[in-house]
Each structure stands twice: as C-alpha cells, then as structure tokens.
PDB file of C-alpha atoms in Angstrom:
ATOM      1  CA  UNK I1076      -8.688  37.531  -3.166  1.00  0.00           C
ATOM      2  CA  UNK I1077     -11.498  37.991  -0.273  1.00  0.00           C
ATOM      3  CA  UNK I1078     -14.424  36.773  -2.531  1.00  0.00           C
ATOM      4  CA  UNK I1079     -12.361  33.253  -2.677  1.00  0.00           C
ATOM      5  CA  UNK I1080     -12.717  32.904   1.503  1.00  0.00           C
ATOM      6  CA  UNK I1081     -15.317  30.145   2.762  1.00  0.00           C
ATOM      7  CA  UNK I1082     -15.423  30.052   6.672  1.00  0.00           C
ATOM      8  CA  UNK I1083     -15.900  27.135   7.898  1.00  0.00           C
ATOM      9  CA  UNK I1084     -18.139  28.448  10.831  1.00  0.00           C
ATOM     10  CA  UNK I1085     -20.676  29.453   8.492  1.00  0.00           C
ATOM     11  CA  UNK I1086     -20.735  25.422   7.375  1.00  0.00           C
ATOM     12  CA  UNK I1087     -20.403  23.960  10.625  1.00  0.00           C
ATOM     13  CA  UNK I1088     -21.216  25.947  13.508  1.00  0.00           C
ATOM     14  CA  UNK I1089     -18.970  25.963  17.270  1.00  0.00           C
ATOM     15  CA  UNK I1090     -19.819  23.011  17.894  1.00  0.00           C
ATOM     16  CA  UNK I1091     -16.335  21.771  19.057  1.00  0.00           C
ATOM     17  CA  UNK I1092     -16.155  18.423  18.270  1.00  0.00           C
ATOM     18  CA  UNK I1093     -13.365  16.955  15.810  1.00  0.00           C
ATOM     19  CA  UNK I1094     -14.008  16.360  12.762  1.00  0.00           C
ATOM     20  CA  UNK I1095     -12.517  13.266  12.774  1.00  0.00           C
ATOM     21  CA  UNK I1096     -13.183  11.317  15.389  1.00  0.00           C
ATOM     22  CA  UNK I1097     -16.172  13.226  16.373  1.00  0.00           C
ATOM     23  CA  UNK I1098     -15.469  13.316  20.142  1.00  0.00           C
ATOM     24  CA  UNK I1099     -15.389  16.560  22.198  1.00  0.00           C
ATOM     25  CA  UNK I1100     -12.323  18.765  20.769  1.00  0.00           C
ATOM     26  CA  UNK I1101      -9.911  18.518  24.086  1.00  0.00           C
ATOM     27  CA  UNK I1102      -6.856  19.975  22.525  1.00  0.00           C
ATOM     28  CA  UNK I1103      -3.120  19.313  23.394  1.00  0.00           C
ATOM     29  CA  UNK I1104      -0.669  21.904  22.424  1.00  0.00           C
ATOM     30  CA  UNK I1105       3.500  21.619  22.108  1.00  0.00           C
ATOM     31  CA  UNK I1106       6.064  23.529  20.060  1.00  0.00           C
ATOM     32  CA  UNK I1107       5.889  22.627  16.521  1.00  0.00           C
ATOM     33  CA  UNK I1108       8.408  25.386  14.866  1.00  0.00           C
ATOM     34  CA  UNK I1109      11.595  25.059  16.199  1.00  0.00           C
ATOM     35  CA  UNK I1110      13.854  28.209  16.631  1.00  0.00           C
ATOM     36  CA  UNK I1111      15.949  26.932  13.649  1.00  0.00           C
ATOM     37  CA  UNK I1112      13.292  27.242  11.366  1.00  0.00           C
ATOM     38  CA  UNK I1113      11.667  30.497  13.154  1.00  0.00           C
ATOM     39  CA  UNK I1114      14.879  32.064  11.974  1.00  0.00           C
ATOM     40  CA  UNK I1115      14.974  30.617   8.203  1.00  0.00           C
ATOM     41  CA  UNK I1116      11.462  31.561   8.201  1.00  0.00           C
ATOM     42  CA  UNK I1117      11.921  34.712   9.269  1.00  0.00           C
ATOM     43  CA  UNK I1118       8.673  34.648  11.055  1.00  0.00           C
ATOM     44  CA  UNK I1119       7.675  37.291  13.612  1.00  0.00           C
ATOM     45  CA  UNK I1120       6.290  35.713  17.193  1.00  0.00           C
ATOM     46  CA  UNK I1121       2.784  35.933  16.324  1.00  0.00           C
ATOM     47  CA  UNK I1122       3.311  33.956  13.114  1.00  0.00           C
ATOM     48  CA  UNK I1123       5.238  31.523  15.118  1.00  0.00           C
ATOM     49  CA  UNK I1124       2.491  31.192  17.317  1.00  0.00           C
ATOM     50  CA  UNK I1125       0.158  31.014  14.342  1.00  0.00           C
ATOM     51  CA  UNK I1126       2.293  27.684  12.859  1.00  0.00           C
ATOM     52  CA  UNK I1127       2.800  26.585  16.338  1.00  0.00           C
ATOM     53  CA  UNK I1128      -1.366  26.467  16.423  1.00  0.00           C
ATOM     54  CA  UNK I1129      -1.349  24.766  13.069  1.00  0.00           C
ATOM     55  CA  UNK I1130       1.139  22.230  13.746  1.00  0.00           C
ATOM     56  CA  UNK I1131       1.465  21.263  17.612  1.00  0.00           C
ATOM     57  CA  UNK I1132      -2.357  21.699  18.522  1.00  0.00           C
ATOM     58  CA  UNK I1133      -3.814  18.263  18.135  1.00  0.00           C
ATOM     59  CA  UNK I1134      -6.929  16.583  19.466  1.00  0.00           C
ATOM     60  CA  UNK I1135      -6.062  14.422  22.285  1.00  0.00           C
ATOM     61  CA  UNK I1136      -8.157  11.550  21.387  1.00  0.00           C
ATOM     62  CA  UNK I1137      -7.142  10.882  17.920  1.00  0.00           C
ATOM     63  CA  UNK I1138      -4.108  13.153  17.607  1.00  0.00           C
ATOM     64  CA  UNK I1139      -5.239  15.081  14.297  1.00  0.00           C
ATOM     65  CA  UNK I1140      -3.790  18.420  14.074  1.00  0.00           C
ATOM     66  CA  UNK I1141      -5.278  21.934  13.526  1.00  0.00           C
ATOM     67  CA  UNK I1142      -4.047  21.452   9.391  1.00  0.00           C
ATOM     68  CA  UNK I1143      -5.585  17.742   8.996  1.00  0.00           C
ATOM     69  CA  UNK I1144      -8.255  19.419  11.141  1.00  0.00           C
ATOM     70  CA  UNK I1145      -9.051  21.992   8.627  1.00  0.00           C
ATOM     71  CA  UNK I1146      -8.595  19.182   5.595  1.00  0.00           C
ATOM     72  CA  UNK I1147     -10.740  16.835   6.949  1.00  0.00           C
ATOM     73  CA  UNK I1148     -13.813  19.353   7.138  1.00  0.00           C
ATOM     74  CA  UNK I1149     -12.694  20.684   3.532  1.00  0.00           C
ATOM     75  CA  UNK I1150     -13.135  16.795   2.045  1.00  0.00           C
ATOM     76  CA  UNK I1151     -16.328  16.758   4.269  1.00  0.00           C
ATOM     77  CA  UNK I1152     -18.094  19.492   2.642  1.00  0.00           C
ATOM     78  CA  UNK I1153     -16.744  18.017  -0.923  1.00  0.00           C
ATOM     79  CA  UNK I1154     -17.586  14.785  -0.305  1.00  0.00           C
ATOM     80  CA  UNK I1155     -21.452  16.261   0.947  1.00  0.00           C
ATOM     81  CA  UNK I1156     -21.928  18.880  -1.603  1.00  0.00           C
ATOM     82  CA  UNK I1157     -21.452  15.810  -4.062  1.00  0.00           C
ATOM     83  CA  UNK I1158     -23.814  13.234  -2.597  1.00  0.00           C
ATOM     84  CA  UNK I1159     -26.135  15.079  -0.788  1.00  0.00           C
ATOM     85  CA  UNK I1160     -24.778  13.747   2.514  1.00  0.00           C
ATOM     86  CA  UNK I1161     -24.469  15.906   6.017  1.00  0.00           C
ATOM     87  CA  UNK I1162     -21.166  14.171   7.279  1.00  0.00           C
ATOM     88  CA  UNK I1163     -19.855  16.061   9.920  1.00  0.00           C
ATOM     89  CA  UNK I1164     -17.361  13.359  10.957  1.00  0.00           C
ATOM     90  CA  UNK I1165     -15.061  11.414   9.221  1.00  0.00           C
ATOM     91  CA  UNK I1166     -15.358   8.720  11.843  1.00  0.00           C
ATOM     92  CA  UNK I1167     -19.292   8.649  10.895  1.00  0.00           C
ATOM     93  CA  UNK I1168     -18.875   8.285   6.864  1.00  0.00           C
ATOM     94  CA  UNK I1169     -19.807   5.164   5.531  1.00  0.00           C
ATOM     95  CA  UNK I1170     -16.591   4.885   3.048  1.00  0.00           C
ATOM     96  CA  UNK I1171     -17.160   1.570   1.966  1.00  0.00           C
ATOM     97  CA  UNK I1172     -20.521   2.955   0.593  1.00  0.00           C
ATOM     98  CA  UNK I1173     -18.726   5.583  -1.575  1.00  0.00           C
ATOM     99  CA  UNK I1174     -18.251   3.169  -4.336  1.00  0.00           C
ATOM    100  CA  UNK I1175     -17.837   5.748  -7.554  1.00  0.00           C
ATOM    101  CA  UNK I1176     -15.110   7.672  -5.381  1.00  0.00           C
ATOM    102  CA  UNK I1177     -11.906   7.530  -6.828  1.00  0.00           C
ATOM    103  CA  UNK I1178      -9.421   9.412  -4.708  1.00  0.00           C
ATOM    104  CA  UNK I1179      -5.420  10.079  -5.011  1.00  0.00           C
ATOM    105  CA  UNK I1180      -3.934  10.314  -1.281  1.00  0.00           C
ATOM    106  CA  UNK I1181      -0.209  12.121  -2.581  1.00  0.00           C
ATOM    107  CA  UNK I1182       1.669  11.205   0.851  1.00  0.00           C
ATOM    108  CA  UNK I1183       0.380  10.751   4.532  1.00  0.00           C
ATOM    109  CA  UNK I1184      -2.743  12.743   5.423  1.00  0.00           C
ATOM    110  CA  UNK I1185      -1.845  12.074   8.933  1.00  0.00           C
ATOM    111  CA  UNK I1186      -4.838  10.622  10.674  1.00  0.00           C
ATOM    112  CA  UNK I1187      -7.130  11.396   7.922  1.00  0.00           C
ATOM    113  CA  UNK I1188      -5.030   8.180   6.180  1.00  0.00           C
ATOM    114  CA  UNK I1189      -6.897   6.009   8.020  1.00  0.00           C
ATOM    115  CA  UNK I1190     -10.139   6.620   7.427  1.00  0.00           C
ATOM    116  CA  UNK I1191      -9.324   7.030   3.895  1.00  0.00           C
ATOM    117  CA  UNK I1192      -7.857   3.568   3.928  1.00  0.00           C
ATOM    118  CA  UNK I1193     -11.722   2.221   4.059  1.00  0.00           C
ATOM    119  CA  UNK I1194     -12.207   4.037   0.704  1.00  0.00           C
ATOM    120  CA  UNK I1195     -12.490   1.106  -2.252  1.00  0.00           C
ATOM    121  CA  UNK I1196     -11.220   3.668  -4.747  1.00  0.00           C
ATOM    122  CA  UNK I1197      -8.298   5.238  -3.084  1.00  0.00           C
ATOM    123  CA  UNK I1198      -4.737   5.308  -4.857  1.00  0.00           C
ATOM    124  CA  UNK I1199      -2.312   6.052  -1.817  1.00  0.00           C
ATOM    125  CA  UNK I1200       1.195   6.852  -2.417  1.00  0.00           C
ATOM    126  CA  UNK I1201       4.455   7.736  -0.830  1.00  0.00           C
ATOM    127  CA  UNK I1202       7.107   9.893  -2.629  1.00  0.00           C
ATOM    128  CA  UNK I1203      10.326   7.102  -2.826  1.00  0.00           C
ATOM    129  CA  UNK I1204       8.236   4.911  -0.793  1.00  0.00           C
ATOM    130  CA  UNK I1205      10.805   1.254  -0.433  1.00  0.00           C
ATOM    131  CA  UNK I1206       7.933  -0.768   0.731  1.00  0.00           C
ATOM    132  CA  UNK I1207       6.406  -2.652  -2.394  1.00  0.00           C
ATOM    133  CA  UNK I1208       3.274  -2.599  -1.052  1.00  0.00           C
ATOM    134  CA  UNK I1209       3.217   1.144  -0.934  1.00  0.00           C
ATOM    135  CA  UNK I1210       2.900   2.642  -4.420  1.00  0.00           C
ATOM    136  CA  UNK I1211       5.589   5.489  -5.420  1.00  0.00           C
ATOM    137  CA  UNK I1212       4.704   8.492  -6.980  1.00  0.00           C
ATOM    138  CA  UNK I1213       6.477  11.543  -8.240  1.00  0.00           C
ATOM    139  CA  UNK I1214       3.886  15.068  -8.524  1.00  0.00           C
ATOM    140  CA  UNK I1215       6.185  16.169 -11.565  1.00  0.00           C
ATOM    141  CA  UNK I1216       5.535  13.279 -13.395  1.00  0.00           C
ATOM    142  CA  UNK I1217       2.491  10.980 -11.513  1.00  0.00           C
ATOM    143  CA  UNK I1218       2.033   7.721 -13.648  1.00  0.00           C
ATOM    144  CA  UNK I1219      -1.641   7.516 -13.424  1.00  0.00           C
ATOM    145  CA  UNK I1220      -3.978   7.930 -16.621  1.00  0.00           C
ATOM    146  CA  UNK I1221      -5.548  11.216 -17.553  1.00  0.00           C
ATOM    147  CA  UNK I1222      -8.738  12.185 -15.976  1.00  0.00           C
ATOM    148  CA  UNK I1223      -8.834   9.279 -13.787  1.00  0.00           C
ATOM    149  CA  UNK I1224      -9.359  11.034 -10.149  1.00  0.00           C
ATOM    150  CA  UNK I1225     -12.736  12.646  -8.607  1.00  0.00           C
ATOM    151  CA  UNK I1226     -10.333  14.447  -5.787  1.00  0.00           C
ATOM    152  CA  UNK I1227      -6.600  14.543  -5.181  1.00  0.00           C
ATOM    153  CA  UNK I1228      -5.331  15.245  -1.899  1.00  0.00           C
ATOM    154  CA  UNK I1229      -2.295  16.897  -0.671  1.00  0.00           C
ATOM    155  CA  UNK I1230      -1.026  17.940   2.492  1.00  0.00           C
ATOM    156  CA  UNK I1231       1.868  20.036   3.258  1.00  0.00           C
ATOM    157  CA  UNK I1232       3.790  18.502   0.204  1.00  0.00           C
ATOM    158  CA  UNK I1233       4.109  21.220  -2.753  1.00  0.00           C
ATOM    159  CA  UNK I1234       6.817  23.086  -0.947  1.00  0.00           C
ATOM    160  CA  UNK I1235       8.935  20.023  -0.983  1.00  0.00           C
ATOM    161  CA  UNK I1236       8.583  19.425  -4.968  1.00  0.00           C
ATOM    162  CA  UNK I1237      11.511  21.044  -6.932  1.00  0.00           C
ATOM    163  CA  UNK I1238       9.003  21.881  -9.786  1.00  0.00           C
ATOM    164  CA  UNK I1239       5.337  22.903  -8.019  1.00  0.00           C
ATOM    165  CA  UNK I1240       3.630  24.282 -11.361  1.00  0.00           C
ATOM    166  CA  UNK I1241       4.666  21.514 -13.492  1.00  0.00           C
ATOM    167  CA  UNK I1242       2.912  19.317 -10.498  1.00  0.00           C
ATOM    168  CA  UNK I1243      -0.100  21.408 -10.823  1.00  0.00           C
ATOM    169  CA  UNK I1244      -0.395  20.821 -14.046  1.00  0.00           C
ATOM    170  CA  UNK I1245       0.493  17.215 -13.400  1.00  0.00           C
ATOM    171  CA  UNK I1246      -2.868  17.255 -11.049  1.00  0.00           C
ATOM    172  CA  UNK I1247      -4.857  18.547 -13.633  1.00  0.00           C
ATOM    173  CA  UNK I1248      -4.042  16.279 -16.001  1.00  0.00           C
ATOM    174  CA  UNK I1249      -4.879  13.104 -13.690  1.00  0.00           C
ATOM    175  CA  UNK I1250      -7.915  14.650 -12.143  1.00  0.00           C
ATOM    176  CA  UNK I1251     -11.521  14.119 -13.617  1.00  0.00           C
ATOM    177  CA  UNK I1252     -13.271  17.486 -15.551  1.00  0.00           C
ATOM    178  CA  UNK I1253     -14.993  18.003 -12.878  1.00  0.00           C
ATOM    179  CA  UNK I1254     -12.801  16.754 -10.059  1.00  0.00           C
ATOM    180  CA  UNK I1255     -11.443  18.627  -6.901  1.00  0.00           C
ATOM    181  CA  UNK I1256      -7.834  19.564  -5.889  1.00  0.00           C
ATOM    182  CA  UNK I1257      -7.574  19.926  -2.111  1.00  0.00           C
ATOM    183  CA  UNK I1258      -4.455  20.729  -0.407  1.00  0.00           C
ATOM    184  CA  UNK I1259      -2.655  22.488   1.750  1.00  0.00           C
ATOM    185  CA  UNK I1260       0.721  24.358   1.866  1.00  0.00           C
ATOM    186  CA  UNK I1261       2.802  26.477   4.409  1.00  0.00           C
ATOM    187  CA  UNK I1262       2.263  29.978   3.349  1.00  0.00           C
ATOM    188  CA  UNK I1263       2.118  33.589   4.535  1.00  0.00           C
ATOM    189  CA  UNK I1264      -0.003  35.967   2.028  1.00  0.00           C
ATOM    190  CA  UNK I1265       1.738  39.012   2.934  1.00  0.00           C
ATOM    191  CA  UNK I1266       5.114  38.177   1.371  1.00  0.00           C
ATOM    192  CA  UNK I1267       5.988  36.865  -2.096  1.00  0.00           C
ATOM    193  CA  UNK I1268       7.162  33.025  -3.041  1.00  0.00           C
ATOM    194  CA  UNK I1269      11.138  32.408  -2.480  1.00  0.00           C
ATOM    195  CA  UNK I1270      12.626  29.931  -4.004  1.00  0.00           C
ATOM    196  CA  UNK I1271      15.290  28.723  -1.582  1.00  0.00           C
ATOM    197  CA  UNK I1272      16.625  25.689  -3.892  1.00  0.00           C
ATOM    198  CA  UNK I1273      16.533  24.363  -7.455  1.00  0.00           C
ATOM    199  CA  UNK I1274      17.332  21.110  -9.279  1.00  0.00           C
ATOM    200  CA  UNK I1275      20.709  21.872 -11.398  1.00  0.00           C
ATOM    201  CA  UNK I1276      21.312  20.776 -15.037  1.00  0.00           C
ATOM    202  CA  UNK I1277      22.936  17.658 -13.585  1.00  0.00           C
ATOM    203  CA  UNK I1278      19.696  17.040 -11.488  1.00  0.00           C
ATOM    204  CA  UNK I1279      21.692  18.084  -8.358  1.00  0.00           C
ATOM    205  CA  UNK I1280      20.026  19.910  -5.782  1.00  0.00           C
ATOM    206  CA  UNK I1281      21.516  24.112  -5.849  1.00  0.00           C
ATOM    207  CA  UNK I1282      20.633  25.746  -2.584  1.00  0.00           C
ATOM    208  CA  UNK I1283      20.029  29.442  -3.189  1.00  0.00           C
ATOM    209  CA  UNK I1284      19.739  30.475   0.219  1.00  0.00           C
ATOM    210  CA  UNK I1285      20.307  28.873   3.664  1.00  0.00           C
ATOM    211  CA  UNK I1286      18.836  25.508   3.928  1.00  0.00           C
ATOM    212  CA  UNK I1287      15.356  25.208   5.374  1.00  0.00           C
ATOM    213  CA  UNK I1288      13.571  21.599   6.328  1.00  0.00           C
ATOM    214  CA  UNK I1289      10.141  20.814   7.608  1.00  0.00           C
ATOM    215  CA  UNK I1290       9.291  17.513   9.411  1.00  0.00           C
ATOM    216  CA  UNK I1291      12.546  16.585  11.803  1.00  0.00           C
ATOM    217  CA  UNK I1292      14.865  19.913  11.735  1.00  0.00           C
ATOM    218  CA  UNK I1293      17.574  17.582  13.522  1.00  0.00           C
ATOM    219  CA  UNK I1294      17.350  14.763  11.218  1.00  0.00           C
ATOM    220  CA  UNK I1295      18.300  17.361   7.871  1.00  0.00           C
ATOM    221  CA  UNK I1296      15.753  14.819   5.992  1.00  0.00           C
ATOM    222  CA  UNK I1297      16.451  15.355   1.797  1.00  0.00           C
ATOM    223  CA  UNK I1298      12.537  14.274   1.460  1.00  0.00           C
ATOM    224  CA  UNK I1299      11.931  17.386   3.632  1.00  0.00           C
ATOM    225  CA  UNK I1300      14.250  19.875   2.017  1.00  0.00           C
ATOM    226  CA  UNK I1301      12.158  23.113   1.230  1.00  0.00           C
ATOM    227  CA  UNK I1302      12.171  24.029  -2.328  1.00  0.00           C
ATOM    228  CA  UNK I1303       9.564  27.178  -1.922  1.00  0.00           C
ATOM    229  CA  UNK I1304       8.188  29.143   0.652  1.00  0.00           C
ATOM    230  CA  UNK I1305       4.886  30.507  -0.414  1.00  0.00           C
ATOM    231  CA  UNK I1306       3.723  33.496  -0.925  1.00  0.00           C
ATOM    232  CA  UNK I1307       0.602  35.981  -2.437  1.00  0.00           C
ATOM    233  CA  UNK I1308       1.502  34.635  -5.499  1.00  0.00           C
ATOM    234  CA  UNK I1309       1.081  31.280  -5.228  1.00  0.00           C
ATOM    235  CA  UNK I1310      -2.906  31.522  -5.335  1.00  0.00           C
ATOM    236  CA  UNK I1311      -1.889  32.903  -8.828  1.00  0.00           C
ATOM    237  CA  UNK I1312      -0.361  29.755  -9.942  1.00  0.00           C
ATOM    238  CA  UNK I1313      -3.331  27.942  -8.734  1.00  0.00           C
ATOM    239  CA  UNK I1314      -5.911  30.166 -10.383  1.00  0.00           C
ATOM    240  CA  UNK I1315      -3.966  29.593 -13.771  1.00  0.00           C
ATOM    241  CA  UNK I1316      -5.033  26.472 -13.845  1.00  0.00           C
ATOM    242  CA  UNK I1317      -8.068  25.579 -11.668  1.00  0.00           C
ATOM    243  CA  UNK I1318     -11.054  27.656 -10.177  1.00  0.00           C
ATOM    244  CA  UNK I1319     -10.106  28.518  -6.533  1.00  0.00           C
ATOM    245  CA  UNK I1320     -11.409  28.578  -3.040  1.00  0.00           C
ATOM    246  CA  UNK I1321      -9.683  29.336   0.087  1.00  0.00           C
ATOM    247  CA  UNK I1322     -11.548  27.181   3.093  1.00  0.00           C
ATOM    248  CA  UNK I1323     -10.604  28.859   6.342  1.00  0.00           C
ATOM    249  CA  UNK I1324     -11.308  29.065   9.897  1.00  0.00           C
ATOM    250  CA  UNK I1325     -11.476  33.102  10.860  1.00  0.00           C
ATOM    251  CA  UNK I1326     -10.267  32.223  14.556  1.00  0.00           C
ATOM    252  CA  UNK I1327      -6.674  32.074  16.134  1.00  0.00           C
ATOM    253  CA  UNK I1328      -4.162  30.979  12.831  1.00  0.00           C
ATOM    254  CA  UNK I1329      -6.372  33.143  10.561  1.00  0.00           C
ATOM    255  CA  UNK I1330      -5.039  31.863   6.696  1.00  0.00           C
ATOM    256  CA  UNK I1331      -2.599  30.481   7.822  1.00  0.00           C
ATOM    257  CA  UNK I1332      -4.496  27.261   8.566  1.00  0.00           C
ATOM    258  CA  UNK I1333      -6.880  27.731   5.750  1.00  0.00           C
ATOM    259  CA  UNK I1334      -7.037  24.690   2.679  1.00  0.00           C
ATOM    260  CA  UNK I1335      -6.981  25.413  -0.979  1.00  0.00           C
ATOM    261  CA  UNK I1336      -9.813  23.774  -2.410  1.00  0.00           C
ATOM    262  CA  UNK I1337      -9.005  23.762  -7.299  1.00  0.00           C
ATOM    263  CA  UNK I1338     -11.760  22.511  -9.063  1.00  0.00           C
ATOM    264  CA  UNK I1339     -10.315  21.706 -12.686  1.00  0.00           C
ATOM    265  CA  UNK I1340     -11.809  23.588 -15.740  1.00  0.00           C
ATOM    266  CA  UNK I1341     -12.935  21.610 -18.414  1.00  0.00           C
ATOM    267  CA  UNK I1342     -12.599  23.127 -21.775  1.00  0.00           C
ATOM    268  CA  UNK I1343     -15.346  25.558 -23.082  1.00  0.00           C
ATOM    269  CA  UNK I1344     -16.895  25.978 -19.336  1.00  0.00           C
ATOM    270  CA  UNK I1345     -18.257  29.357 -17.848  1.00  0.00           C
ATOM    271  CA  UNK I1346     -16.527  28.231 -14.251  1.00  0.00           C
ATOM    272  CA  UNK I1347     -15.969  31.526 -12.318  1.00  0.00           C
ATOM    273  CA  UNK I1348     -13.020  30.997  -9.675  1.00  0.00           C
ATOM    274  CA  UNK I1349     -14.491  30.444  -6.215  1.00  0.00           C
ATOM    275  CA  UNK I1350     -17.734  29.124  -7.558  1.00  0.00           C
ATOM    276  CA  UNK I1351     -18.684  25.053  -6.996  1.00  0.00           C
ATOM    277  CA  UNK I1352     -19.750  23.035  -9.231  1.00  0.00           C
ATOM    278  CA  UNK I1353     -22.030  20.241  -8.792  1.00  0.00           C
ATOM    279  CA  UNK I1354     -19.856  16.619  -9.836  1.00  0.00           C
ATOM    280  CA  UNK I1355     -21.219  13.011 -10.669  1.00  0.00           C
ATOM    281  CA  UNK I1356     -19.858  11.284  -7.796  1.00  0.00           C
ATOM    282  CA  UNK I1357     -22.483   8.942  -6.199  1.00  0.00           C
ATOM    283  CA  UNK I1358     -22.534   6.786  -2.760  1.00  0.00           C
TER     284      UNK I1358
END
C-alpha cells in the first residue's frame, strides 16, 4: 500500500497558510470525539487525539477543518494537474473560468461548499434534502446520466451509506473515463472494516452491534447512523474498481487525515493504481 502515498509537503511546501482562504494558518482546536464515541470506536488516546486533530482543529479565519483542509489541497492539485494551473488557494481560483468542469458535490464539503458554489458546472446535493431548491440524491442509486462527471466529491459520507460498494460502483458509473473520485472516510488501517448495521429484507435498519453516530452524538441523528467503520480493506474495495492514491499529510494525524483520490478505468487502459492520468478538462 506505501507506493499509493502522495505527501502533500512534497506538493506544497510549510508554508502554513490555508488552503482555503489563503490567510496565515492560526489554528483553533476543541474536542471533536466525544467519550461516547471514543468507546464505540474503541480508539486508544492517541487515535483520539489523532480524530480530535482531524475534526476540532480548524482555521480561525474561515473555520475549515484539518479533513476539508486536506480535501481542498487534494481538488487543488486535480484541478492544476488538469489545466496547467498553480492554485494554491481555493480563495484565489477563478471558478467561474472553469467552464468544462463538471463536478458532483455528494453532501456539504463544509467550507469548501462555498467556493464550489461559484463553479458553473457543479451538481450539489443533499441526501433527503426537504428544500426544493436543494437537489436529493441517494449514492446507491444517484439519478444522474452515465459518464457525466469530471470529479465527484465526498466527504465523510460512505460510512453512513447502508450499501458503500454498490455506491462505488454507482460513482463509477456517473463519473467521466477519465474522471476523479475524491473523498474521504473515517478509517484506521490497522484494523479490518465492521459492519455495525445493515438494511433488513423489509428495508429496516438491523443494528449488529452497539449503535455508533457521527455528527451530533446527543441528537442520535438516523442520517448519521454508522453503517461501517473502515478498515485495511476498504482501499481494496476502492482498488476494485478505480486506480488509487492515498493524499496525505506525514505530520501529527498521520493517515488518518489523508484523502482517497480513484481515477476511473476506462475499458482496455494500461492505468497502473497510483499513477495520474492526464484528463481533458480545460479553464
């Protein structure tokens, strides 16, 4: 799995600055993993901390955390590799410009949503979204055409569908020949996937083992039920269908922060997993 690892600091330097708003990286931290979920989680202190770092460490200025962090600078170097750009900044890309881009946002991106909203081509939508205005979309079975997406984004969301590999395959489907998969998902390489819940045969939810929610513990959110915690073997599942890259910072957080980044394989290619290749978008 090493050969799949990109750091980031060999793209972008220490320069400290977020890669959002672009303003010196002045960092507030809180406590994002509650002791509830610790415990479900099983997760030893320094993997608490790790998550802690991932979730509750946010720039002060614009309030993007260490995960929208990490996919910001992962759509960055897509978004440059494919038009010959040097963005460092999502606050300093010229969105309107990127006229060919067409580009699924599959639930909130945080504060990456709204510079995404200045993108002509996006398709944003909101799992059992109620406001008409907001399109709904389901990952098991996504009503968009075939090949109709340069890049799909998710973030944090695969854990929370009942059926992740039929999704996958879902995003494959909608996403160009040559188009890129970039997401993230809560995961901890050392242990394998649990499924903690299922969909029954009268499309009821079975809970397998103790219940475990992300987002508002309190609130016991159905949206944020966890269906899978990930494992080693999810990067499996991924490479089944796409070629894979792991994009990852090698300071504090480690993987656990990193971003997937699938690039689809079109039939009768010699695409070696963890190799780019070069796609037709233009600004």
């Amino acid at each position: 799995m090493k050969k799949l690892y990109r750091d980031f600091q060999t793209i972008y330097g220490l320069n400290h600055l977020c890669p959002l708003c672009g303003k010196v990286k002045e960092v507030i931290c809180r406590t994002a993993i509650g002791d509830d979920l610790a415990e479900d989680w099983r997760l030893s202190p320094e993997l608490r901390r790790a998550f802690d770092y991932r979730e509750g460490c946010s720039c002060r200025h614009c309030g993007a955390t260490t995960r929208i962090m990490n996919l910001a600078l992962t759509l960055l170097e897509v978004i440059n590799l494919n038009n010959s750009t040097g963005y460092q900044f999502a606050a300093d890309v010229d969105w309107q410009s990127l006229t060919a881009l067409r580009l699924a946002e599959i639930n909130n991106c945080g504060v990456l949503h709204d510079y995404l909203g200045n993108l002509a081509g996006l398709s944003y939508s909101e799992y059992g979204s109620a406001d008409p205005a907001i399109r709904s979309e389901d990952l098991r079975r996504l009503s968009y055409e075939d090949n109709c997406f340069d890049i799909v984004l998710t973030s944090d969301v695969l854990e929370h569908v009942p059926d992740y590999r039929l999704a996958l395959h879902e995003i494959s489907r909608v996403l160009k020949p040559d188009g890129v998969f970039i997401l993230t998902v809560p995961w901890l390489r050392h242990r394998k996937t649990v499924v903690k819940a299922k969909i029954d045969h009268q499309g009821m939810v079975e809970l397998l083992s103790k219940a475990s929610y992300h987002g508002d513990y309190n609130l016991r959110l159905t949206d944020y039920l966890v269906f899978y915690e990930f494992g080693y073997d999810f990067v499996q599942d991924l490479q089944n269908i796409f070629a894979v890259e792991i994009y990852c910072h090698h300071g504090f957080g480690g993987l656990i922060t990193s971003v997937f980044v699938c690039r689809g394989r079109a039939p009768g290619n010699d695409l070696t997993p963890g190799r780019p290749r070069p796609t037709a978008l233009s600004r």
